Amino acid sequence: METKPGWQWLSERISHHGAAKTACSEENETSGTVWPQDEMEELRSEMLEMRDMYMEEDVYQLQELRQQLEQANKTCRILQYRLRKAERRSLRVAQTGQVDGELIRTLEQDVKVSVSM
């Protein structure tokens, strides 16, 4: 049996409830039995409320995931920029054969920042 999100399950239950309500109404007409409509409406409203609660939770989780993705993208862009910068410096050192103290300090700083992310 496949697992469905809570709100999908509730939506199906509400649909089944509507079909059951129609069947009960038809049965009431043919048999003369009166089903408690108030109870059925109360149950339906509780089911709708639970569905809404599950949907709100899903929306909240989606917002959190989007924020995390946005932060990860930002970090990735920063690291890509620093990598390109380090590659340019490395190319410059390879071409000139000279390593200056500032280059070493900035590379060490970039490594520290990259590790902290």
Short mmCIF file of C-alpha atoms in Angstrom, two decimals, residues 75 79 108-117:
data_model
loop_
_atom_site.label_atom_id
_atom_site.label_comp_id
_atom_site.label_asym_id
_atom_site.label_seq_id
_atom_site.Cartn_x
_atom_site.Cartn_y
_atom_site.Cartn_z
CA THR A 75 27.39 30.17 -0.74
CA LEU A 79 32.96 29.94 -3.49
CA GLU A 108 45.22 31.44 3.19
CA GLN A 109 42.32 33.73 4.07
CA ASP A 110 40.22 32.31 1.23
CA VAL A 111 40.92 28.78 2.45
CA LYS A 112 39.87 29.70 6.01
CA VAL A 113 36.64 31.29 4.80
CA SER A 114 35.88 28.35 2.50
CA VAL A 115 36.36 25.87 5.33
CA SER A 116 34.07 27.88 7.62
CA MET A 117 31.22 27.75 5.06
#
